[in-house]
């Protein structure tokens, strides 16, 4: 008997927080067409399947980070091309945000290469959030670990989303990062939730993890008291000088499976096709959208690495009949 019959179909719109590893494993093991059919069914019960939300990234403070995340070109411990910079000023950020908005992005995400910001770092970031928000864009920042007082300050500034990735399974985490724990990450996510900021939390595929690690990452996200509103699924960008520069390639179908399982486990979340699109064919991206990805990073740079040309993304959307999700608030 086939695996298909041994999983009760999820009730669409019924959000579960009790997934077992066995159940998630069975999803990963489904025949590809079965998995994609189910993911697409879940997707279209909750979203317009022909729309993708566009977020643009800006690195507001590059490099010099004390953490040792094995994938990251911004760690001070690795010899990469990235140079450390201070926080960008308001004018530079607002002109990048205006350009992102006129190109069609609805969310502007600002990243800083910190382990955890000091209160005086937040003094610099808060006017950036307020300024971007005044342009009518949704705001997101990713600044590292935060305490409760800091998440409250960000909420008071009107921040919409905080990005803080779990990256991989609890079991594999120590192979990738030794300077903080999974528990540290979960603590910050709880502080973000408590401050009523929307959570953007996902991970990376291609770190050398097993399928069970991918299953455990997605299970951890889905079994949180509330699903993250936004779930970025990154394909590792292999950067020279990082310990993962020579990591093995991920089979494209395995990447699509990860997107599909994320969609089934978190039916109402925005699943973002995130880093790594420059190394993907149009056909692979189309499969990711079919599997339930409905958000992506848009704009020609990620933080320190490249992203597809805007013209190429517009051409892809036009060929697929996809349109950009309009602003959810103004
Ligand atoms: N320092 C903060 C932190 O780590 O939370 C914020 C910035 S950090 C660069 C944000 C996220 O980018 C990481 O959690 C990781 O998921 C992703 N990332 C970094 N380098 C990457 C790479 N080479 N490929 C794919 N994703 C990457
Ligand atoms: C996320 O999940 N991916 C983005 C964003 N959140 C901050 C970062 C991707 C970084 C890719 C490598 C780089 O450009 O440095
Ligand atoms: Fe620092 Fe974030 Fe890069 Fe880790 S992922 S080294 S915390 S910037």
Short mmCIF file of C-alpha atoms and ligand atoms in Angstrom, two decimals, residues 65 69 71-74 111-115 142-145 163-165 167 180 185 203-204 234-239 275 303, ligand 1:
data_model
loop_
_atom_site.label_atom_id
_atom_site.label_comp_id
_atom_site.label_asym_id
_atom_site.label_seq_id
_atom_site.Cartn_x
_atom_site.Cartn_y
_atom_site.Cartn_z
CA UNK A 65 29.80 39.72 12.64
CA UNK A 69 27.37 30.62 10.97
CA UNK A 71 27.13 29.58 5.52
CA UNK A 72 27.56 33.31 6.06
CA UNK A 73 29.96 35.60 4.19
CA UNK A 74 29.44 38.30 6.84
CA UNK A 111 19.41 43.26 7.49
CA UNK A 112 22.28 43.96 9.87
CA UNK A 113 25.22 41.66 10.56
CA UNK A 114 24.89 41.70 14.34
CA UNK A 115 24.84 38.88 16.88
CA UNK A 142 16.71 41.17 10.86
CA UNK A 143 19.20 42.25 13.49
CA UNK A 144 20.09 39.11 15.47
CA UNK A 145 18.98 38.20 19.00
CA UNK A 163 13.13 37.95 10.43
CA UNK A 164 14.99 35.45 12.59
CA UNK A 165 15.69 32.09 10.97
CA UNK A 167 18.03 27.68 9.60
CA UNK A 180 24.62 30.46 19.87
CA UNK A 185 16.86 31.58 18.57
CA UNK A 203 15.80 28.13 7.02
CA UNK A 204 18.39 27.07 4.51
CA UNK A 234 16.71 29.73 1.25
CA UNK A 235 18.85 27.62 -1.03
CA UNK A 236 22.42 27.95 0.27
CA UNK A 237 24.44 30.50 -1.70
CA UNK A 238 27.89 28.92 -1.62
CA UNK A 239 30.27 31.79 -0.96
CA UNK A 275 18.17 33.17 -1.45
CA UNK A 303 22.56 41.08 1.37
N1 LIG B 1 22.64 38.53 11.79
C1 LIG B 1 21.25 38.29 11.78
C2 LIG B 1 20.90 36.85 11.97
O1 LIG B 1 21.70 35.99 11.66
O2 LIG B 1 19.78 36.59 12.40
C3 LIG B 1 20.58 38.81 10.52
C4 LIG B 1 21.26 38.67 9.18
S1 LIG B 1 21.55 37.01 8.60
C5 LIG B 1 22.57 37.28 7.18
C6 LIG B 1 19.94 36.52 7.98
C7 LIG B 1 19.79 35.15 7.38
O3 LIG B 1 20.38 35.09 6.11
C8 LIG B 1 20.40 33.98 8.10
O4 LIG B 1 19.63 33.55 9.18
C9 LIG B 1 20.43 32.91 7.02
O5 LIG B 1 19.26 32.15 7.06
C10 LIG B 1 20.49 33.73 5.73
N2 LIG B 1 21.75 33.53 5.02
C11 LIG B 1 22.96 34.05 5.33
N3 LIG B 1 23.90 33.63 4.48
C12 LIG B 1 23.29 32.83 3.58
C13 LIG B 1 23.73 32.08 2.45
N4 LIG B 1 25.02 32.08 2.09
N5 LIG B 1 22.84 31.37 1.75
C14 LIG B 1 21.53 31.37 2.12
N6 LIG B 1 21.06 32.05 3.18
C15 LIG B 1 21.92 32.77 3.91
#
